[in-house]
PDB file of C-alpha atoms and ligand atoms in Angstrom:
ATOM      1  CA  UNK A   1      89.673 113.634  94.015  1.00  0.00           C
ATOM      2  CA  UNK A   2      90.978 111.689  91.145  1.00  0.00           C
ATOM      3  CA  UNK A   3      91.026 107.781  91.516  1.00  0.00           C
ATOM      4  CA  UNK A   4      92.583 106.020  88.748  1.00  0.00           C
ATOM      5  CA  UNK A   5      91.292 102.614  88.096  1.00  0.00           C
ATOM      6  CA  UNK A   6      94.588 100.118  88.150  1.00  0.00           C
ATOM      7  CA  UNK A   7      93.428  97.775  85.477  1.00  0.00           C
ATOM      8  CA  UNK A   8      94.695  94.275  86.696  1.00  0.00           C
ATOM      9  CA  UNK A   9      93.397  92.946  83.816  1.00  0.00           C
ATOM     10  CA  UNK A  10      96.426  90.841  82.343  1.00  0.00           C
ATOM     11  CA  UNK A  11      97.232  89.308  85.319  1.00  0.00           C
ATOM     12  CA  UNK A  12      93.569  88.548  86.352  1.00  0.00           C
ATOM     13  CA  UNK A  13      93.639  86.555  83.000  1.00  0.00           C
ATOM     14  CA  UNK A  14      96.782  85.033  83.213  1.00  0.00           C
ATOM     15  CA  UNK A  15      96.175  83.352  86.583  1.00  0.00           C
ATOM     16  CA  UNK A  16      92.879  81.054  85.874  1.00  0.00           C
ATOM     17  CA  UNK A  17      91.742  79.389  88.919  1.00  0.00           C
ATOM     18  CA  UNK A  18      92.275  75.669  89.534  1.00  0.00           C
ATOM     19  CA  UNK A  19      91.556  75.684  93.849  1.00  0.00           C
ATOM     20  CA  UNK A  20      90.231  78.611  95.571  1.00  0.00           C
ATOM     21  CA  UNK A  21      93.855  79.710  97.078  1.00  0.00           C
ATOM     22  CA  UNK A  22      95.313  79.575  93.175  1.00  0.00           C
ATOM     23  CA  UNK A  23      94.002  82.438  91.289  1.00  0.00           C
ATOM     24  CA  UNK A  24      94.199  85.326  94.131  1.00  0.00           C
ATOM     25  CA  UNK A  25      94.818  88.434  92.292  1.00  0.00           C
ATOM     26  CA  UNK A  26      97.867  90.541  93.019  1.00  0.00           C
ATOM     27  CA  UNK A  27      98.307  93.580  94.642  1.00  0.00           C
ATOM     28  CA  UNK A  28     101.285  95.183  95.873  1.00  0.00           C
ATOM     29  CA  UNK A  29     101.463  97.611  98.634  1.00  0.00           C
ATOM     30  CA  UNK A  30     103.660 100.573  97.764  1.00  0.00           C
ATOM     31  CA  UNK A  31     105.986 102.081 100.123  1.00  0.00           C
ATOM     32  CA  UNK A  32     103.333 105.211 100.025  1.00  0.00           C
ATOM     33  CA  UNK A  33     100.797 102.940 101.689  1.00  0.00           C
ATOM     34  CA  UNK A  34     101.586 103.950 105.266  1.00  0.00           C
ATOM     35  CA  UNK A  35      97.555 103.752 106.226  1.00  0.00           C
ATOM     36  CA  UNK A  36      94.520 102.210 105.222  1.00  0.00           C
ATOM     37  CA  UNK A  37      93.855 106.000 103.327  1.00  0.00           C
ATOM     38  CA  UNK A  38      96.342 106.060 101.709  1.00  0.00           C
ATOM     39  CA  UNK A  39      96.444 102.288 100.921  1.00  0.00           C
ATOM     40  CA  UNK A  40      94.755 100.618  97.483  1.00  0.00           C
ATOM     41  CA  UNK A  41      90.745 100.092  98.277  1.00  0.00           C
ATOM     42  CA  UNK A  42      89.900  96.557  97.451  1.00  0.00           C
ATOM     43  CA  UNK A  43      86.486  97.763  95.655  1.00  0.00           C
ATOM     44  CA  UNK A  44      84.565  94.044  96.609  1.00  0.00           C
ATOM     45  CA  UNK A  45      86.320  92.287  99.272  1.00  0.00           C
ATOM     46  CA  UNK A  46      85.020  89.213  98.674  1.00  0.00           C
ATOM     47  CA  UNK A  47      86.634  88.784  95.083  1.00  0.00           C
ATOM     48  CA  UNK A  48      89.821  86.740  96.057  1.00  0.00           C
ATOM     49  CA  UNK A  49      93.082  88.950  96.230  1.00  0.00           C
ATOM     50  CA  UNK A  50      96.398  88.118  97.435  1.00  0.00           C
ATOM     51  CA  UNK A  51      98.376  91.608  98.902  1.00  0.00           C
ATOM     52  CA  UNK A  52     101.620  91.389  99.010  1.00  0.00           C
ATOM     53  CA  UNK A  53     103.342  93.103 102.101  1.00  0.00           C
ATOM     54  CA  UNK A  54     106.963  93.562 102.308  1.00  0.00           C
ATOM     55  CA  UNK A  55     108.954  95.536 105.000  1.00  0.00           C
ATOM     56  CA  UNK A  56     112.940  96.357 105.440  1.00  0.00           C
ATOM     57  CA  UNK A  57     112.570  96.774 109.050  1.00  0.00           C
ATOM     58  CA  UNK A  58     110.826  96.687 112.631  1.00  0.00           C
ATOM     59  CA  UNK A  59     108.232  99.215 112.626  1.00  0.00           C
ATOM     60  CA  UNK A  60     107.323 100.073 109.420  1.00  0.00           C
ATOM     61  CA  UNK A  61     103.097  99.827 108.040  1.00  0.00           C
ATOM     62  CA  UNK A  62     101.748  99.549 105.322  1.00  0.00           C
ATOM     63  CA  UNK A  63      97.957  99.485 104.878  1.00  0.00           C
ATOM     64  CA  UNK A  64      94.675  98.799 102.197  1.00  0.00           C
ATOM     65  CA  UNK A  65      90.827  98.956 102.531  1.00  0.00           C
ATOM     66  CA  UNK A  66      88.015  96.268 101.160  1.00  0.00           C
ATOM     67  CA  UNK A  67      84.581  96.472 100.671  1.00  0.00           C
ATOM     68  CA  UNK A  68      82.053  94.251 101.932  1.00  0.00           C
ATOM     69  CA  UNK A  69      78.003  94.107 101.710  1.00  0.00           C
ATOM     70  CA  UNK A  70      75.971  93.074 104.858  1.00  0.00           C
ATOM     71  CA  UNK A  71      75.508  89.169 104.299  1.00  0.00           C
ATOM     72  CA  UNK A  72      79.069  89.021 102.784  1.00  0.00           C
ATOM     73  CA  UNK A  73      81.449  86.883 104.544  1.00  0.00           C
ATOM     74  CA  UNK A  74      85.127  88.340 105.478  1.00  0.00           C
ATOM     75  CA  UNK A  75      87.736  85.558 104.883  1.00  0.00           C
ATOM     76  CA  UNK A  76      91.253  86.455 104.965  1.00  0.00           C
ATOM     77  CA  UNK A  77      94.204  84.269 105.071  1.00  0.00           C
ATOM     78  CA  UNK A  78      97.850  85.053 106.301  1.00  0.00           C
ATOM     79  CA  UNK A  79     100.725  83.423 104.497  1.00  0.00           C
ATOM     80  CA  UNK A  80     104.324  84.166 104.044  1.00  0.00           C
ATOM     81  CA  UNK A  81     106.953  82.228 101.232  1.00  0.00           C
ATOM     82  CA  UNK A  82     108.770  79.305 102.474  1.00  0.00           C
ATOM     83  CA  UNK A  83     112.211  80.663 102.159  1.00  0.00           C
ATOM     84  CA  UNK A  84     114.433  82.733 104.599  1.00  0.00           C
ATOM     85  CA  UNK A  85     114.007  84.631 106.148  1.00  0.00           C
ATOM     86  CA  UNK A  86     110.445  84.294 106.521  1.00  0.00           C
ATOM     87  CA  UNK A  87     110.051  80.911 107.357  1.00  0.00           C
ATOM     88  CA  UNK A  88     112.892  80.842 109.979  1.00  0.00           C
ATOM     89  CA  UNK A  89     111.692  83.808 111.793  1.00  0.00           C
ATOM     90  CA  UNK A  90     109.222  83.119 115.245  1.00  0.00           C
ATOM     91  CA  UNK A  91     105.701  84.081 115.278  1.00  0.00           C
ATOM     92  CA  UNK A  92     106.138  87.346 117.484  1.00  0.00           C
ATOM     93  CA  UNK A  93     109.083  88.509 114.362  1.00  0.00           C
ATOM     94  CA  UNK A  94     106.530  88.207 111.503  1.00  0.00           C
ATOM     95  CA  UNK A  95     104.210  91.293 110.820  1.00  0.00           C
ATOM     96  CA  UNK A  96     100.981  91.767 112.563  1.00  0.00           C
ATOM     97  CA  UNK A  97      97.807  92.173 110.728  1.00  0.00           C
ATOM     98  CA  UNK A  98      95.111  94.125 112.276  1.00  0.00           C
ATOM     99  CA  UNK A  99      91.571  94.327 110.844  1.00  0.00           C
ATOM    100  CA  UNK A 100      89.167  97.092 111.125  1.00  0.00           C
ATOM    101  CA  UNK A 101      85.487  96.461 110.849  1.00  0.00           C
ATOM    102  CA  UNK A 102      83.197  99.705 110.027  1.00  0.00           C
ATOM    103  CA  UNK A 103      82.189  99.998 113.399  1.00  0.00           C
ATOM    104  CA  UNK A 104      85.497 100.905 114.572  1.00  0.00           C
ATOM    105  CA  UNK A 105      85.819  96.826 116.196  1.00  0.00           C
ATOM    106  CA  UNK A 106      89.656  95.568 115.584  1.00  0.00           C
ATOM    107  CA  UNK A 107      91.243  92.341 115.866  1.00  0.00           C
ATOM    108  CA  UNK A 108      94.669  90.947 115.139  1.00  0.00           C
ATOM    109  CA  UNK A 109      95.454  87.931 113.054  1.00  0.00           C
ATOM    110  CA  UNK A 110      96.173  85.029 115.243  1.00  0.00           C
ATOM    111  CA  UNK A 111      99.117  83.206 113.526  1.00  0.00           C
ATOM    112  CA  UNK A 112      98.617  79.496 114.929  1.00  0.00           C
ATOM    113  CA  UNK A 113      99.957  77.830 112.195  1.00  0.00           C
ATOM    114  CA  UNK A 114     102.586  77.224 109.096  1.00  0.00           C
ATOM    115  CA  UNK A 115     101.185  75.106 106.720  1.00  0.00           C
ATOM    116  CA  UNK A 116     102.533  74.350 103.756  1.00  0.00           C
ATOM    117  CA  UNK A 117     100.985  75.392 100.357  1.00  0.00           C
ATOM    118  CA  UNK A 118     102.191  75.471  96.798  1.00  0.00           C
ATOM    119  CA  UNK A 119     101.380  77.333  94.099  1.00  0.00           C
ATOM    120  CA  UNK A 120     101.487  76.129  90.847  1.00  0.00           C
ATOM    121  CA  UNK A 121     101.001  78.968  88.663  1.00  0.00           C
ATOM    122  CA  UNK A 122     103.844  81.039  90.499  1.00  0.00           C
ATOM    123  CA  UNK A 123     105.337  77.709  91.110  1.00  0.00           C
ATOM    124  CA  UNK A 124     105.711  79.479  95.046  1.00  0.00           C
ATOM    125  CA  UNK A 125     105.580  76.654  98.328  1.00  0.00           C
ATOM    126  CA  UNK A 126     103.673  79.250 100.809  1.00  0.00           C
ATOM    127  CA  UNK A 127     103.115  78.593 104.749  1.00  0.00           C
ATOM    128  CA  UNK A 128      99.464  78.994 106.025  1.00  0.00           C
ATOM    129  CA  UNK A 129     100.079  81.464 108.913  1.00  0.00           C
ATOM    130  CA  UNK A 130      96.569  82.469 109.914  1.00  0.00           C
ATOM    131  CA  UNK A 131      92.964  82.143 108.246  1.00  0.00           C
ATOM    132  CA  UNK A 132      90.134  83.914 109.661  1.00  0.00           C
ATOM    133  CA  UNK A 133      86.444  84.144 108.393  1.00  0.00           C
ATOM    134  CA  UNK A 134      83.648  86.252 110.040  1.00  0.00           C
ATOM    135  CA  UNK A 135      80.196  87.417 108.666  1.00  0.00           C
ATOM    136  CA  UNK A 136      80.869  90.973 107.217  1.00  0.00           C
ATOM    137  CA  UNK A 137      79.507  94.186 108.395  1.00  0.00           C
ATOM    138  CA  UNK A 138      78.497  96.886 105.221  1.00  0.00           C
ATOM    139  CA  UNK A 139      81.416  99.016 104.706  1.00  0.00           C
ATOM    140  CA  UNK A 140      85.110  99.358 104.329  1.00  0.00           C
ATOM    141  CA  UNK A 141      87.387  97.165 106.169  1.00  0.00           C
ATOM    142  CA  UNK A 142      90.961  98.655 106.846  1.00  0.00           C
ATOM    143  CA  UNK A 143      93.806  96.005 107.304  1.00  0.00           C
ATOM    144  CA  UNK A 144      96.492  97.271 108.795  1.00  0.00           C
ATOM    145  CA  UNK A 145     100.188  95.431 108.267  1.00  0.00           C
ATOM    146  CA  UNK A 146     103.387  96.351 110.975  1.00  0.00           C
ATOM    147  CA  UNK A 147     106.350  95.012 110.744  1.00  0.00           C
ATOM    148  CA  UNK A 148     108.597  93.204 113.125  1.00  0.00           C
ATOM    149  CA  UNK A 149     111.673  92.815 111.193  1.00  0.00           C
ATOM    150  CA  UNK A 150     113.068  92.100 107.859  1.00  0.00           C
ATOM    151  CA  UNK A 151     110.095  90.418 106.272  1.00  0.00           C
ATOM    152  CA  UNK A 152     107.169  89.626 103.464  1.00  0.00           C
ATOM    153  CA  UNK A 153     103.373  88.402 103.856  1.00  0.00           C
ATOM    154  CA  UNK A 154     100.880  87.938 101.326  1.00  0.00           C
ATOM    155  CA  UNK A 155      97.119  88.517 102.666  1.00  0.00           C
ATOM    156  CA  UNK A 156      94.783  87.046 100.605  1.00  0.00           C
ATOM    157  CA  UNK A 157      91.594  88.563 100.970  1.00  0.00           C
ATOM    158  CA  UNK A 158      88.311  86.993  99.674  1.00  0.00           C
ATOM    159  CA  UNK A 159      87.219  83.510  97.602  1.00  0.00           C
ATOM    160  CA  UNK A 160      85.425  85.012  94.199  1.00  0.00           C
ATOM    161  CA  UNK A 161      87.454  83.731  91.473  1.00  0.00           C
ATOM    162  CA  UNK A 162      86.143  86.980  89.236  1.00  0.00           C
ATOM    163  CA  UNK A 163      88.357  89.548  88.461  1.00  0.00           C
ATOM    164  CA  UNK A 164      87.796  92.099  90.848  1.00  0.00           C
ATOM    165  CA  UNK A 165      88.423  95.863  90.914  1.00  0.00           C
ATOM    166  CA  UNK A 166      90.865  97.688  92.389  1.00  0.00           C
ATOM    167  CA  UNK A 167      91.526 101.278  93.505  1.00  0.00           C
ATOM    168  CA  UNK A 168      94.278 103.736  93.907  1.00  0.00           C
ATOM    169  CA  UNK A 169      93.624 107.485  94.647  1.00  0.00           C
ATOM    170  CA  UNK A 170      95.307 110.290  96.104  1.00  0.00           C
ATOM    171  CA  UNK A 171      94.296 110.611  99.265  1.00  0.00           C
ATOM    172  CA  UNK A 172      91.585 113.275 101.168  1.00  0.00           C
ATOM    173  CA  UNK A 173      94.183 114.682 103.256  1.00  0.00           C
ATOM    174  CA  UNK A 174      93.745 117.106 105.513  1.00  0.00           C
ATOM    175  CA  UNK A 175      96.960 119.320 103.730  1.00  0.00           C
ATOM    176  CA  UNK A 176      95.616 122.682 104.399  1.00  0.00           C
ATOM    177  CA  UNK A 177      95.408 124.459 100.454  1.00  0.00           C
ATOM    178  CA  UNK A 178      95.799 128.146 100.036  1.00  0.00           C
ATOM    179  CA  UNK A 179      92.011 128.717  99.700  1.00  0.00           C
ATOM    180  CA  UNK A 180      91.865 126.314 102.955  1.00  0.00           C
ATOM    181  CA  UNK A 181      94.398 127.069 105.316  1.00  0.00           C
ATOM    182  CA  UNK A 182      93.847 127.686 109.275  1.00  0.00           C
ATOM    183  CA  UNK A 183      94.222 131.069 110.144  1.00  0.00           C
ATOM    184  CA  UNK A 184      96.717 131.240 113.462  1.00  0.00           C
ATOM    185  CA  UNK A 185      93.001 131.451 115.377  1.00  0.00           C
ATOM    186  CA  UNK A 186      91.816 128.685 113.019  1.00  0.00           C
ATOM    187  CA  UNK A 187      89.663 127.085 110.615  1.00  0.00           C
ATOM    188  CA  UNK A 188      86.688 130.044 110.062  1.00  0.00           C
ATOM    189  CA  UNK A 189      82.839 128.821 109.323  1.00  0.00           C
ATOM    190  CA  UNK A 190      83.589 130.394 105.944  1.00  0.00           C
ATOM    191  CA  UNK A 191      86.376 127.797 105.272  1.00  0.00           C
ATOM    192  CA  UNK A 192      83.956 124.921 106.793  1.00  0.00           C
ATOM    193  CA  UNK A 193      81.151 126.006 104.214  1.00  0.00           C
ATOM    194  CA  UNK A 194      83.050 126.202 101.107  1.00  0.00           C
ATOM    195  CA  UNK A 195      84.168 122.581 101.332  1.00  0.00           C
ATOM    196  CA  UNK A 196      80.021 120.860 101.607  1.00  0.00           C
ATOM    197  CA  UNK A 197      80.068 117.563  98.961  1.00  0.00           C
ATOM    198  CA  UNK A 198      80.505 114.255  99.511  1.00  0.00           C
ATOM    199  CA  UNK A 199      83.789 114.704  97.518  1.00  0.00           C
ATOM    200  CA  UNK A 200      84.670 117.404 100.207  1.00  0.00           C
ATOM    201  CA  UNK A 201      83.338 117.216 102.924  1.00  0.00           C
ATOM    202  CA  UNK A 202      84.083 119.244 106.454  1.00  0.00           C
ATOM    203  CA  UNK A 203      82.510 119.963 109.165  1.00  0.00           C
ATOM    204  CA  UNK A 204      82.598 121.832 112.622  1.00  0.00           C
ATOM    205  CA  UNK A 205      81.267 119.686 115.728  1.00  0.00           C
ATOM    206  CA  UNK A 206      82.263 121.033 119.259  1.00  0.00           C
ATOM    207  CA  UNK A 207      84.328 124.068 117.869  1.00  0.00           C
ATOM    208  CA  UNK A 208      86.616 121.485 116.332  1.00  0.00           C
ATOM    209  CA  UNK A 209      86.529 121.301 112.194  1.00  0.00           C
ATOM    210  CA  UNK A 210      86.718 117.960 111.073  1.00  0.00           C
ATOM    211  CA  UNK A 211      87.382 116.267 107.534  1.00  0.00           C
ATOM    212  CA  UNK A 212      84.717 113.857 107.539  1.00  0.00           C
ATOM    213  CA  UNK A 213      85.013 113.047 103.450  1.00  0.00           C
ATOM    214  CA  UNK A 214      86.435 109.317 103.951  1.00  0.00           C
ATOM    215  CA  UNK A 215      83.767 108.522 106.880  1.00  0.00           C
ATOM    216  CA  UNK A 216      81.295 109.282 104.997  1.00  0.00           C
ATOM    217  CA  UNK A 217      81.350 105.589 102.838  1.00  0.00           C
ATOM    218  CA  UNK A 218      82.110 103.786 106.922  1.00  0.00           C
ATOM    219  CA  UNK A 219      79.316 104.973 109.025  1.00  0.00           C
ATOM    220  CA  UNK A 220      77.422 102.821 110.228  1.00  0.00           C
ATOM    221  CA  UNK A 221      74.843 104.765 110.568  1.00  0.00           C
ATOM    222  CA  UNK A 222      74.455 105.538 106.804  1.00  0.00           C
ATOM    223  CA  UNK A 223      76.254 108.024 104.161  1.00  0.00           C
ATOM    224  CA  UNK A 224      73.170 110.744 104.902  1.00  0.00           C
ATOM    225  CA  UNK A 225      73.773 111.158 108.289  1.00  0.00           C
ATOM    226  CA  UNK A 226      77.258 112.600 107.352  1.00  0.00           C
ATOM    227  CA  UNK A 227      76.888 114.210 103.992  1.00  0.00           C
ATOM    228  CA  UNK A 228      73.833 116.428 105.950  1.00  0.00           C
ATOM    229  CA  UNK A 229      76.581 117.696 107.906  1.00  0.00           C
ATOM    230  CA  UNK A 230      79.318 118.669 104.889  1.00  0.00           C
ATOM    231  CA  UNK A 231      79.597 122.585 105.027  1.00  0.00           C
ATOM    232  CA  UNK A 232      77.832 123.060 108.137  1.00  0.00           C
ATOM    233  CA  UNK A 233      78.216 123.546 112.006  1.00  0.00           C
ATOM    234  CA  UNK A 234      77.131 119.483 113.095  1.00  0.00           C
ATOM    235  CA  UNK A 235      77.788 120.002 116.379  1.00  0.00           C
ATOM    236  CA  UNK A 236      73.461 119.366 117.407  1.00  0.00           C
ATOM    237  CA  UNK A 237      73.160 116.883 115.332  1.00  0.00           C
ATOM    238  CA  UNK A 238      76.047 114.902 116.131  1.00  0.00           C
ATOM    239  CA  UNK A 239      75.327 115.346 120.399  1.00  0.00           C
ATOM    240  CA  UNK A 240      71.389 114.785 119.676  1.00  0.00           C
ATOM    241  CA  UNK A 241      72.924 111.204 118.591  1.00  0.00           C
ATOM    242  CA  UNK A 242      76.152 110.015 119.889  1.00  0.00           C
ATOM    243  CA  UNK A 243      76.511 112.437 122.987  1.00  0.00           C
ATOM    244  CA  UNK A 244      78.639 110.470 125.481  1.00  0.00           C
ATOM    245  CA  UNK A 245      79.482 107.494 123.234  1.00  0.00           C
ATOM    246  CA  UNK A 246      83.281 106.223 122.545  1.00  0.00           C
ATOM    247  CA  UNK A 247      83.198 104.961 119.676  1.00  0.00           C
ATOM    248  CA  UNK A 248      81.551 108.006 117.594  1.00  0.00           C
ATOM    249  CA  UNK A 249      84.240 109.827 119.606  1.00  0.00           C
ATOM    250  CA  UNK A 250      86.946 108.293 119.147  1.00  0.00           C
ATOM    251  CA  UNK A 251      86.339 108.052 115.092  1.00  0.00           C
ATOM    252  CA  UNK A 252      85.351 111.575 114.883  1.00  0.00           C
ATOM    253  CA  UNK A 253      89.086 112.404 116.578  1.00  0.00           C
ATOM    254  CA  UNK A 254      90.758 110.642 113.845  1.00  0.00           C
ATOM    255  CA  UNK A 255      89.464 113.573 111.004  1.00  0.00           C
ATOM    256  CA  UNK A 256      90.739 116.407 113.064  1.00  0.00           C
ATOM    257  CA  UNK A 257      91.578 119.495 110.854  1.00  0.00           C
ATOM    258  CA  UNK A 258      92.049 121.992 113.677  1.00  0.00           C
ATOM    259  CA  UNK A 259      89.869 124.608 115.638  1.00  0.00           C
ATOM    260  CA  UNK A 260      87.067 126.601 114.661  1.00  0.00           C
ATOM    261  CA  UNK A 261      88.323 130.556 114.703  1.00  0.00           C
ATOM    262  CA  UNK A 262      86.641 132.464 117.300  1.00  0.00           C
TER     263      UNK A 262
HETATM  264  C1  HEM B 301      80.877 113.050 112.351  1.00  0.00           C
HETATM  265  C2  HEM B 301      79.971 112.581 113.027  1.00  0.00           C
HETATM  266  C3  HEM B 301      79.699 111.141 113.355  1.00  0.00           C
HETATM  267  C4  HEM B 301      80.552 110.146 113.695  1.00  0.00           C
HETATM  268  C5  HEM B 301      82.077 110.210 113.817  1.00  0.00           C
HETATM  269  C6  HEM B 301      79.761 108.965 113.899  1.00  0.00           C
HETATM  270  C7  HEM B 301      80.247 107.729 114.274  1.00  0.00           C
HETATM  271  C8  HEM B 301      79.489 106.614 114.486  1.00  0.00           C
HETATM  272  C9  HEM B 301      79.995 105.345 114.951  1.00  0.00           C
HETATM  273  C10 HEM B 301      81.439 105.016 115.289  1.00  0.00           C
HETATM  274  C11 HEM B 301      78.945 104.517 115.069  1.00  0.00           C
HETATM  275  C12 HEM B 301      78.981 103.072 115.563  1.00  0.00           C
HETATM  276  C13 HEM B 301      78.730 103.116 117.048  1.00  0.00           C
HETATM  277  C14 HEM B 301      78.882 101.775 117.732  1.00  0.00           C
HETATM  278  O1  HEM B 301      78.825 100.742 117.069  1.00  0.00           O
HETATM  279  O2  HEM B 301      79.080 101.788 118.954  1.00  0.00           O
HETATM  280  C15 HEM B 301      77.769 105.240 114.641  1.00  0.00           C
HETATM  281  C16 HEM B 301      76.519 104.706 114.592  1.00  0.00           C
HETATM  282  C17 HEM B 301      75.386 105.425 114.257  1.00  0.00           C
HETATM  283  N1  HEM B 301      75.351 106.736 113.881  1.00  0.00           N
HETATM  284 FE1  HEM B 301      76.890 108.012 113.790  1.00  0.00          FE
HETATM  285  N2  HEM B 301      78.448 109.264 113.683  1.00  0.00           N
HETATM  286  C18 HEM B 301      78.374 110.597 113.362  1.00  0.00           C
HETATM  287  C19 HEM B 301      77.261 111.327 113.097  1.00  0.00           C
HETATM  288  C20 HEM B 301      75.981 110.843 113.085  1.00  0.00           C
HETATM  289  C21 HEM B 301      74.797 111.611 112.839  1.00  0.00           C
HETATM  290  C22 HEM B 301      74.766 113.110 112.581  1.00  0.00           C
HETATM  291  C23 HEM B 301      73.762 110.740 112.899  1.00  0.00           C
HETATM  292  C24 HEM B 301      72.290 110.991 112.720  1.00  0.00           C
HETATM  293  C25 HEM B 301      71.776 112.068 112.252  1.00  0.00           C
HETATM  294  C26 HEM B 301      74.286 109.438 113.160  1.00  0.00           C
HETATM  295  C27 HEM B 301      73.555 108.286 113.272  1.00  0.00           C
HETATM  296  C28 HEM B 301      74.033 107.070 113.639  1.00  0.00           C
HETATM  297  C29 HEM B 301      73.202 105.907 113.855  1.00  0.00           C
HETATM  298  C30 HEM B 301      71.693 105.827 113.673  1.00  0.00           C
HETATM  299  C31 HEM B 301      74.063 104.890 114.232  1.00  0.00           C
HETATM  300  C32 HEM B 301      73.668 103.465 114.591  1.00  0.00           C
HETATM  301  C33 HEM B 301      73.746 102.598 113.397  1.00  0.00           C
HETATM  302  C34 HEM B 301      73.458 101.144 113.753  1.00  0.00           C
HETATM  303  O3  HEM B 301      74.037 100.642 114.720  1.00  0.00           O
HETATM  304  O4  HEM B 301      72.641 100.564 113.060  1.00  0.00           O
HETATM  305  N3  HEM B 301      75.643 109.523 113.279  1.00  0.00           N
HETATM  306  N4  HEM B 301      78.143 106.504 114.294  1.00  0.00           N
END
């Protein structure tokens, strides 16, 4: 997999900071971004970023990652523009913003206020919506953005005023590929083997194959415990140490290929 490093390198110098909520870097989410996968990866999360969020209807996601050290701090601020139709929509008609923690813990920004805010370099008056600051847990954070109607937030993610790093990749997708396509009976051990690096990385736990590649960077338990299991049958090693545990569960569910043929 390919990532291509989205240089952000004019506009990082073009927007010196003057106050902490100033100089926020800009990043757009694409229509593409439907998931946190998909969606840019904020390389350091605490470098100050402002992602831009805009939506034509109810319903509709779009979604980015950011990267945080133990001891880092997670602070993430909600605003929207204060012009219509933002600012004249109610709170439960603005898009939700749900973070994701490594571990799999989620909350959703509360929005409990509009404050105003202006911006001189854009020369932009913004409304606080929502600011939120926790201790960070190691790993990638996935913020998650629905929409409620017709409407635009910013997120601004982090307080660094360094130019951070961001970036864009196609994402591991489970697509089945000619040389990796389930048979009608399923994905064979053959298939499962062939795909055993970090870069590629699949495995077979309970007679289900999984695509653990993007987990690998998230668990909590460290990278190793996962890339042992690329290319192989995990299914001991994964019961010896989550058997009967949600959480490692539910995560696993969300890298489902398909069976493992008979
Ligand atoms: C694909 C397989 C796996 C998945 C989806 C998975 C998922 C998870 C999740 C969600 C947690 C956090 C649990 C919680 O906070 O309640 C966790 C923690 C942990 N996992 Fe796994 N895990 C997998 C495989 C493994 C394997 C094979 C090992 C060891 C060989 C392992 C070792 C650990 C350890 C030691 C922790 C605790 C980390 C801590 O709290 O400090 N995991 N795993």
């Amino acid at each position: 997999m390919k990532r291509a490093i989205i240089a952000l390198a004019l506009l990082g110098s073009l927007l010196i900071p003057a106050n902490p909520a100033s100089a926020h870097q800009p990043v757009v989410l694409l229509n593409s971004d439907t998931s946190a996968a998909k969606g840019p990866l904020l390389v350091d999360g605490t470098v100050s970023f402002a992602v831009r969020a805009s939506f034509t209807k109810s319903g509709e996601k779009k979604a980015f990652r950011a990267g945080f050290k133990a001891g880092d701090s997670v602070a993430v601020q909600l605003l929207i523009m204060d012009k219509k139709p933002e600012n004249k929509l109610k709170n439960s008609a603005l898009p939700t913003v749900i973070i994701t923690a490594p571990s799999g813990a989620s909350q959703t920004l509360k929005i409990s206020e509009r404050t105003k805010f202006f911006e001189p370099y854009s020369a932009t008056n913004y409304l606080y919506l929502s600011r939120y600051s926790a201790p960070a847990e190691a790993g990638i954070y996935s913020f998650t953005v629905t929409a409620k109607s017709k409407a635009a937030v910013t997120i601004a993610v982090g307080e660094k005023e360094i130019r951070g790093e961001v970036l864009r990749g196609e994402a591991p997708t489970p697509t089945p590929t000619p040389t990796a396509s389930a048979t009608p009976a399923g994905y064979t051990l053959e298939q499962v083997k062939a795909n055993n690096t970090a870069q590629k990385c699949w495995s077979a736990i309970n007679g289900q194959v999984y695509d653990l590649t993007t987990w690998i960077s998230s668990h909590p338990g460290g990278a190793g415990a996962i890339t042992s299991l690329c290319g192989t049958d995990g299914t001991s090693a994964y019961i010896n140490q989550h058997k009967g545990q949600s959480q490692p569960a539910s995560r696993l569910s969300g890298y489902l290929l398909g069976p493992l043929a008979k």
